[in-house]
Coordinates of C-alpha atoms and ligand atoms in Angstrom, one line a residue:
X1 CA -16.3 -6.0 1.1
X2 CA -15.7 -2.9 3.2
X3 CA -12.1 -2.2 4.2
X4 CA -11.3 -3.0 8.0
X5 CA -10.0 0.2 9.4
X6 CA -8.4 0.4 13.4
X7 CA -11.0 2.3 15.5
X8 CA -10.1 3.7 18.5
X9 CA -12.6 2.1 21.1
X10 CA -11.4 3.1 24.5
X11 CA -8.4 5.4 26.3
X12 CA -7.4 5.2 29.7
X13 CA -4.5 7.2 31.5
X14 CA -1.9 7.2 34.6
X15 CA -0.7 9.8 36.3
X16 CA 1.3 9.0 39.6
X17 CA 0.3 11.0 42.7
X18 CA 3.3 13.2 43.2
X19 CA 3.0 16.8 42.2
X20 CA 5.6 18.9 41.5
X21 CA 4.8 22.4 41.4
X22 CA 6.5 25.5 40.2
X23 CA 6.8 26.7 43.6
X24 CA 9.1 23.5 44.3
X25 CA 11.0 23.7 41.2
X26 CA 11.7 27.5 42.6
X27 CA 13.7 25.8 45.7
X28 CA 15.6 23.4 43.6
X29 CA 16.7 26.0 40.8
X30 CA 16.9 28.9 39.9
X31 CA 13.4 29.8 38.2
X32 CA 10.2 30.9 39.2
X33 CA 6.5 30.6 38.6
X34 CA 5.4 33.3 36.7
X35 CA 8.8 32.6 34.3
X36 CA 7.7 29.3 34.1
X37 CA 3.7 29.9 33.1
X38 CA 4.7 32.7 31.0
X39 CA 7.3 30.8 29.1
X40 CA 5.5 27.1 29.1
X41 CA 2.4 27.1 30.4
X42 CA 3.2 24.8 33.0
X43 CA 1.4 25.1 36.4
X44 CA 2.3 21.1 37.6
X45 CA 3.2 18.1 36.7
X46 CA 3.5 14.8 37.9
X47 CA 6.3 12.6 39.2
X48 CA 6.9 8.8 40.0
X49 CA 8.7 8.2 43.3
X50 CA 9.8 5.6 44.9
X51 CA 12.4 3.0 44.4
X52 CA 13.1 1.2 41.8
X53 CA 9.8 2.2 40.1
X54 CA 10.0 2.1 36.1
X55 CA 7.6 3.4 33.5
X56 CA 6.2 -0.1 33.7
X57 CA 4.4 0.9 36.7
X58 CA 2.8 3.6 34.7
X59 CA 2.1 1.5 32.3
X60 CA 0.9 -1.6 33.8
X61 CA -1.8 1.1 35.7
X62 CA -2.9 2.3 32.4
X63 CA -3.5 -1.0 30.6
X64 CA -5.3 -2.7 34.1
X65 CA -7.5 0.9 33.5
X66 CA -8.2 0.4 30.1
X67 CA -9.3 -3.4 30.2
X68 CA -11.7 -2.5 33.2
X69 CA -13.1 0.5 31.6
X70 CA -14.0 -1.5 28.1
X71 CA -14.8 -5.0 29.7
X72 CA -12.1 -7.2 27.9
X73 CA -10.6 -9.8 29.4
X74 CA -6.5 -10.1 29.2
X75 CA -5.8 -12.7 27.2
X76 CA -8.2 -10.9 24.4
X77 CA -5.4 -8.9 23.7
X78 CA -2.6 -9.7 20.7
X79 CA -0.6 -7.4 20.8
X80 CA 1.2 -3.7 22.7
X81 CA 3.0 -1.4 21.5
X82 CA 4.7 0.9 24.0
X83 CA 5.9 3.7 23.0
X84 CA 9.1 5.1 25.3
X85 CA 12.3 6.8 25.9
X86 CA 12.4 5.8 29.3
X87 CA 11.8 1.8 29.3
X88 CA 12.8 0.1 32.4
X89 CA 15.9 -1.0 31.0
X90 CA 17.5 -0.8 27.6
X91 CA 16.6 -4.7 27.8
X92 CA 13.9 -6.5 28.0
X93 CA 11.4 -4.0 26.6
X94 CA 8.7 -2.6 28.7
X95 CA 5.5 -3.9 26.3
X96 CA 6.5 -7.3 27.8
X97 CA 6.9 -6.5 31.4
X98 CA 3.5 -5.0 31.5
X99 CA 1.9 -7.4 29.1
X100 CA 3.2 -10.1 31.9
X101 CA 2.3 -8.0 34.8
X102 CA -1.6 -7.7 33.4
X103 CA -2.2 -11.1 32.7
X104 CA -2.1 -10.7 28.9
X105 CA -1.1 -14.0 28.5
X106 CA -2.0 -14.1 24.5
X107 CA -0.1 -11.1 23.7
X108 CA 3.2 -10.2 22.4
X109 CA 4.9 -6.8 23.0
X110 CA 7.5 -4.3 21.6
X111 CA 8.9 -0.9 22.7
X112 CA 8.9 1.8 20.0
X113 CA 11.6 4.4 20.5
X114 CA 10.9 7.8 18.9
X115 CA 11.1 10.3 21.6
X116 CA 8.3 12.8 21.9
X117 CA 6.5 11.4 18.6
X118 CA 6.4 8.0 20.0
X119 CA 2.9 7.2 20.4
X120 CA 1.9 8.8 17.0
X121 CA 4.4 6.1 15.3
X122 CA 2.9 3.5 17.6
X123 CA -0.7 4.3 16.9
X124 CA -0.1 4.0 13.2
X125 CA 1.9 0.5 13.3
X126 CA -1.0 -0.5 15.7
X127 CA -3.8 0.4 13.3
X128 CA -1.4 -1.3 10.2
X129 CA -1.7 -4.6 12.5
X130 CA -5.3 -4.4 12.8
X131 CA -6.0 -3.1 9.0
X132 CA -4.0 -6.2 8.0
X133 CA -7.1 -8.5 9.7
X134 CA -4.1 -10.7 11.9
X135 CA -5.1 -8.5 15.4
X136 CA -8.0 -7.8 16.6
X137 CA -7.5 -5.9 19.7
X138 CA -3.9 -4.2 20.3
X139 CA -3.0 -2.1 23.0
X140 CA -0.9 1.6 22.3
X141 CA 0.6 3.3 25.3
X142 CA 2.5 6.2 25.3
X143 CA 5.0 6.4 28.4
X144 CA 7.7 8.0 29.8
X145 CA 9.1 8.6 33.3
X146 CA 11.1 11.8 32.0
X147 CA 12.0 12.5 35.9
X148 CA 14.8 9.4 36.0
X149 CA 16.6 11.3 32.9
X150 CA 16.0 15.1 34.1
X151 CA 18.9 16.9 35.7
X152 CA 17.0 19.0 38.3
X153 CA 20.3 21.3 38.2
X154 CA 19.4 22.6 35.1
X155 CA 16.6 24.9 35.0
X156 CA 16.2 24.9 31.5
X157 CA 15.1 21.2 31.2
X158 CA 13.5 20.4 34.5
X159 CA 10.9 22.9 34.5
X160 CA 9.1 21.4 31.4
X161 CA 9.3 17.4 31.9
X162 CA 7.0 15.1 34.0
X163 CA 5.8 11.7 34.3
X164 CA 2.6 9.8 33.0
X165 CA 1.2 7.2 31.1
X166 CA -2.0 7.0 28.5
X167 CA -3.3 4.3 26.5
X168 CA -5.9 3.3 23.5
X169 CA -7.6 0.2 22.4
X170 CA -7.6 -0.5 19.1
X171 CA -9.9 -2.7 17.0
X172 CA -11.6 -3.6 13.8
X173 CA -14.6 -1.4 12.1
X174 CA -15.7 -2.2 8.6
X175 CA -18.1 1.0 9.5
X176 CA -17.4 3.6 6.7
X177 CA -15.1 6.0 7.9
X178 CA -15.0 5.3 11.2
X179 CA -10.9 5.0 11.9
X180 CA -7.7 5.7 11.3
X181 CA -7.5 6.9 7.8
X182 CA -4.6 8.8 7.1
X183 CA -1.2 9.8 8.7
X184 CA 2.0 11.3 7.7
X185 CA 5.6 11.1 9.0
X186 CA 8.7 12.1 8.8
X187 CA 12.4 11.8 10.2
X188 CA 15.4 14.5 10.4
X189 CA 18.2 12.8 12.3
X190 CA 20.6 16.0 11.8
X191 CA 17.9 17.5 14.7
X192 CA 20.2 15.2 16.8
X193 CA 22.2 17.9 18.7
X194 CA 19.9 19.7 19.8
X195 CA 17.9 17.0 21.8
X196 CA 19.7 13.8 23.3
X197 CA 21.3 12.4 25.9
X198 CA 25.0 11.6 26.1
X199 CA 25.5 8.7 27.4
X200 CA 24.0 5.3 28.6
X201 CA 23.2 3.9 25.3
X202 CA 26.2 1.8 22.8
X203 CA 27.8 4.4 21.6
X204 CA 29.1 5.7 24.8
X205 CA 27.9 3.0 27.8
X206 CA 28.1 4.5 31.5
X207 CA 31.4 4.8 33.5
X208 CA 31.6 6.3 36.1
X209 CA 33.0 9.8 34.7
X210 CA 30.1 9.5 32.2
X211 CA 27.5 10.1 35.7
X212 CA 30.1 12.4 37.3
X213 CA 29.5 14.3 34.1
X214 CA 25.7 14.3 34.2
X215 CA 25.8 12.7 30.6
X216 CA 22.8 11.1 31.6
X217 CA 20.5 13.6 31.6
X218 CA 18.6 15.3 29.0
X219 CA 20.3 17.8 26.9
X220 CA 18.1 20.6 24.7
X221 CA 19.3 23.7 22.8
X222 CA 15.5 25.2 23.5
X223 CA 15.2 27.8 19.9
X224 CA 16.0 25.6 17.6
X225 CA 13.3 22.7 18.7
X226 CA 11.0 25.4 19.2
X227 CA 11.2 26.2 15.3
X228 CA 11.5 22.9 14.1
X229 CA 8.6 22.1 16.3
X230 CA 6.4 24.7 15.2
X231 CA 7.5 24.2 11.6
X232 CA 6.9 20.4 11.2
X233 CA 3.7 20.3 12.6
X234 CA 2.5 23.0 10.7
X235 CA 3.6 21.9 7.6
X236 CA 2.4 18.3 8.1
X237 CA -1.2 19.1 9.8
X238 CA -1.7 21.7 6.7
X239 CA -1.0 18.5 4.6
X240 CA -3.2 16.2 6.1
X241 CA -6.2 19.0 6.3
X242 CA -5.6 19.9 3.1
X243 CA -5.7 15.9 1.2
X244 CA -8.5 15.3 3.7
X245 CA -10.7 18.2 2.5
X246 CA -10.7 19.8 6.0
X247 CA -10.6 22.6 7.8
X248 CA -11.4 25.0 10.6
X249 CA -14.5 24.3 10.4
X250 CA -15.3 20.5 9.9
X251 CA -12.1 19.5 11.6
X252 CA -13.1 18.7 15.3
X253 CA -10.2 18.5 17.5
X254 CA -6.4 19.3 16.7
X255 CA -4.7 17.3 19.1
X256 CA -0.9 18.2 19.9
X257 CA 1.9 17.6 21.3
X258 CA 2.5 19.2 24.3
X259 CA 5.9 20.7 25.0
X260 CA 5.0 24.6 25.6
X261 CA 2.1 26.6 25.3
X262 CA 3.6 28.8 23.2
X263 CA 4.1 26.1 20.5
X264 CA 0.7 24.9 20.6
X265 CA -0.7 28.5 20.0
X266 CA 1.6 29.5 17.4
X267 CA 0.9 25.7 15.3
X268 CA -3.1 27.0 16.0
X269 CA -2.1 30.2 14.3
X270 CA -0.4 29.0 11.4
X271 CA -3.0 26.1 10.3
X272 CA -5.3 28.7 10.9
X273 CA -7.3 26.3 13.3
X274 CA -9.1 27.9 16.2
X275 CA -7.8 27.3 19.6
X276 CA -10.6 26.7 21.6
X277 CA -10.5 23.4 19.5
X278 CA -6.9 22.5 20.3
X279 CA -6.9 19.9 23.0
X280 CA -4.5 21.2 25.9
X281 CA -3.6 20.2 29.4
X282 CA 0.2 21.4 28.9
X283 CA -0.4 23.2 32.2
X284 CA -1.5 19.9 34.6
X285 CA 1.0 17.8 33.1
X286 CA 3.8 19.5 31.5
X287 CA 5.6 17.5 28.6
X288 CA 5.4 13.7 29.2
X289 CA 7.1 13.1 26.1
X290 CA 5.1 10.0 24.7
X291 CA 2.5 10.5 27.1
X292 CA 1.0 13.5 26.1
X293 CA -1.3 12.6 22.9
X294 CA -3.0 9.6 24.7
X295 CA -3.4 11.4 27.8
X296 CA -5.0 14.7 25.9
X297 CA -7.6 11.9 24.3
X298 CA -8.1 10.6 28.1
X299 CA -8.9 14.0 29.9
X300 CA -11.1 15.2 26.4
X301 CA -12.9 11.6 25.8
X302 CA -16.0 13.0 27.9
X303 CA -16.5 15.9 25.0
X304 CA -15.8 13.7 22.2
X305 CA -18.7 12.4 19.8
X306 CA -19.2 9.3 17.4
X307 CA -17.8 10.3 13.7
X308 CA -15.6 13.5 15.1
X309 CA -12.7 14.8 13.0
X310 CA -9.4 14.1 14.9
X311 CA -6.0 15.1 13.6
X312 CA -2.9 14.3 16.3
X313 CA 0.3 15.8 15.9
X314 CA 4.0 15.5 17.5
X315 CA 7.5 16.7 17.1
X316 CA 10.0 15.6 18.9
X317 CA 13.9 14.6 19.9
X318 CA 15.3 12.8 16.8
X319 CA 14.2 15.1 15.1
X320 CA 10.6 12.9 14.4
X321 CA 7.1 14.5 13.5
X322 CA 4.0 13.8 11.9
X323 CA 0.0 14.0 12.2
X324 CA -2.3 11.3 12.1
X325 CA -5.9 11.5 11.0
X326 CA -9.1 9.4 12.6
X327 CA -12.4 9.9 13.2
X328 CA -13.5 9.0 16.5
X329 CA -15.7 5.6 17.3
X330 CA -17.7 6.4 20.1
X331 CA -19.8 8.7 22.1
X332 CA -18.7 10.2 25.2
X333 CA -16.4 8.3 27.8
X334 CA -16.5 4.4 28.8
X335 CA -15.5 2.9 26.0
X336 CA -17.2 1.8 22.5
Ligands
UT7_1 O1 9.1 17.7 23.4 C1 10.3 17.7 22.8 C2 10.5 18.9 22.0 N1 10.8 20.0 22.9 C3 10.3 21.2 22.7 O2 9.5 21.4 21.9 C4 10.9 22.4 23.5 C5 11.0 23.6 22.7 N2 11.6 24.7 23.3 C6 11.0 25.4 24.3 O3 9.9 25.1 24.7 C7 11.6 26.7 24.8 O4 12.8 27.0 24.0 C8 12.1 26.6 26.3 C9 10.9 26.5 27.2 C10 12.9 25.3 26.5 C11 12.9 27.8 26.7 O5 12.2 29.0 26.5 P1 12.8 30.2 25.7 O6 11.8 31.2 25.6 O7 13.3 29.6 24.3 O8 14.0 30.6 26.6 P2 15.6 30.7 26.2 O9 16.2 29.3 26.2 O10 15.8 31.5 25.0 O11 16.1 31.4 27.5 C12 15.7 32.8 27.8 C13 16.3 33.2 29.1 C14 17.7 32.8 29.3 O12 18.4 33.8 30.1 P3 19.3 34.9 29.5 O13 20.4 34.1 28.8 O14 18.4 35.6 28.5 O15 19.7 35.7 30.6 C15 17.7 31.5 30.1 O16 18.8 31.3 30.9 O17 15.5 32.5 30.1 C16 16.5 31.8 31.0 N3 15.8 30.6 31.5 C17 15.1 30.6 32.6 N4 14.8 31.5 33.5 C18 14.0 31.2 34.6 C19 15.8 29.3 30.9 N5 15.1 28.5 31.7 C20 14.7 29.2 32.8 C21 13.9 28.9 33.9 N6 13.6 29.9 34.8 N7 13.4 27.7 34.1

């Protein structure tokens, strides 16, 4: 019997209507556009507004997307995995908010914390749930409202971090090949000071000179991540080419992270993989942290084809990285 694999059969994204540009960002801090573009690639990116508006709202928009665009019903679903720094609450977890607020009565959730490397961690549990024959169709989204923890004092963070939301199906194949079929990750939790927040979690809860102190914003010592970033996602796409007998030519897309232009062309360079292959849209949305992978697949899905070689990478606060590697289910964009 043929070995079920998770396919990818549909991908759907959120972004909320608000855009920030780098001309605003120029009247709130001290920065400009052309330091901005130069140094990120950033032209815009997108922010939720309003009150009391979670990344559940992002979410619950992307999954409501996603169940229209491949014709299943709620309750078909078993299971979503939301991947997040920036839940609605520490407690309960946003998979089950949403999961309620779509009607996916049949389904149980989780929120998987592992910053910007989130979603590549989620897909691979997801496609474990659905390799093990118990789920059939499980949700992944990738989320993050990065605005409610950006301190738009400091021009060093706010400039690169925006909102959004993306999201995949995932479901059965027995077709050869057709899947998930590889992935490899890896942990470094000595990356932790140079990427965190302060407070707001156990170790230090909120007081009130914990906010007077802004320890509940992001914090980011920009070179080091920058190296590590470029590094591990060298090192571990090189290793899933190389096991998978691919490379510049037969791989299709190299899908990464995106947290600066910069990074993306230098991990190009270094895996010798040409650029006009690499999917990027860095400059619409700037870095939406767990967002970013799921929403590349969503803006790309129109140019990808049945049995194309995919490889997605991440880095990311923690320090967390990996690369996963599938080959893509279905022609064009709709759905399988
Ligand atoms: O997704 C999670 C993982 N995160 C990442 O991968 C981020 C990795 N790091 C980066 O992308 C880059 O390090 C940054 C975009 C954060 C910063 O770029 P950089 O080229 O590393 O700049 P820098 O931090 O070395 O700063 C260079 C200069 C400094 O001024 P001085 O000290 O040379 O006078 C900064 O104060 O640029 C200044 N600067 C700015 N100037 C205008 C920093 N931010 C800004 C700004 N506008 N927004």
């Amino acid at each position: 019997m043929s070995k079920i694999r998770a396919a990818i059969t549909g991908v759907h994204g959120y972004l909320p209507d608000y855009v920030l540009t780098n001309d605003e960002l120029a009247t709130i801090v001290d920065t400009n556009d052309e330091w901005i573009t130069s140094r990120t690639g950033i032209k815009t990116r997108h922010i939720l507004k309003g009150d009391e508006q979670g990344t559940s709202v992002m979410v619950v928009e992307a999954l409501k997307g996603l169940l229209e665009k491949t014709n299943t019903p709620p309750e078909d679903i078993d299971l979503v995995i939301c991947a997040t720094v920036t839940g609605d609450s520490i407690f309960p977890d946003t998979a089950n908010i949403a999961t309620y607020k779509t009607g996916m009565v049949n389904a149980f959730g989780f929120d998987l914390n592992a910053a910007c490397s989130g979603f590549l961690y989620a897909l691979t549990v997801g496609a474990k749930m659905v390799e093990g024959g118990t789920h059939k169709k499980v949700i992944v989204v990738g989320a993050d409202k990065m605005s409610s923890i950006i301190d738009y004092t400091d021009r060093t963070t706010c400039v690169i971090f925006g909102d959004g939301a993306g999201a995949v199906m995932l479901e059965p194949t027995t077709e050869p090949g057709v899947g998930v079929l590889d992935y490899e990750h890896h942990g470094d939790g000595s990356g932790e000071k140079y990427l965190y927040l302060v407070a707001g979690g156990s170790r230090k809860p909120a007081t009130v000179d914990s906010v007077m102190a802004r320890e509940h914003f992001v914090r980011q010592n920009g070179r080091p991540v920058f190296k590590a970033a470029v590094s591990g996602m060298s090192d571990v796409v090189k290793k899933v080419m190389a096991r998978n007998d691919l490379d510049a030519d037969s791989l299709d897309w190299l899908v990464p992270h995106q947290a600066n232009i910069r990074i993306i062309q230098t991990v190009s360079k270094m895996v010798d993989f040409p650029l006009d292959k690499v999917m990027v849209n860095i400059q619409k949305y700037g870095n939406t942290t767990a967002g970013t992978l799921p929403l590349c697949l969503w803006d790309y899905e129109s140019q990808l084809k049945k049995g194309d070689d995919i490889i997605l990478t991440a880095f990311g606060g923690g320090f967390t990285w990996g690369a996963l590697y599938l080959k893509w289910a279905y022609d064009g964009s709709g759905g399988a």
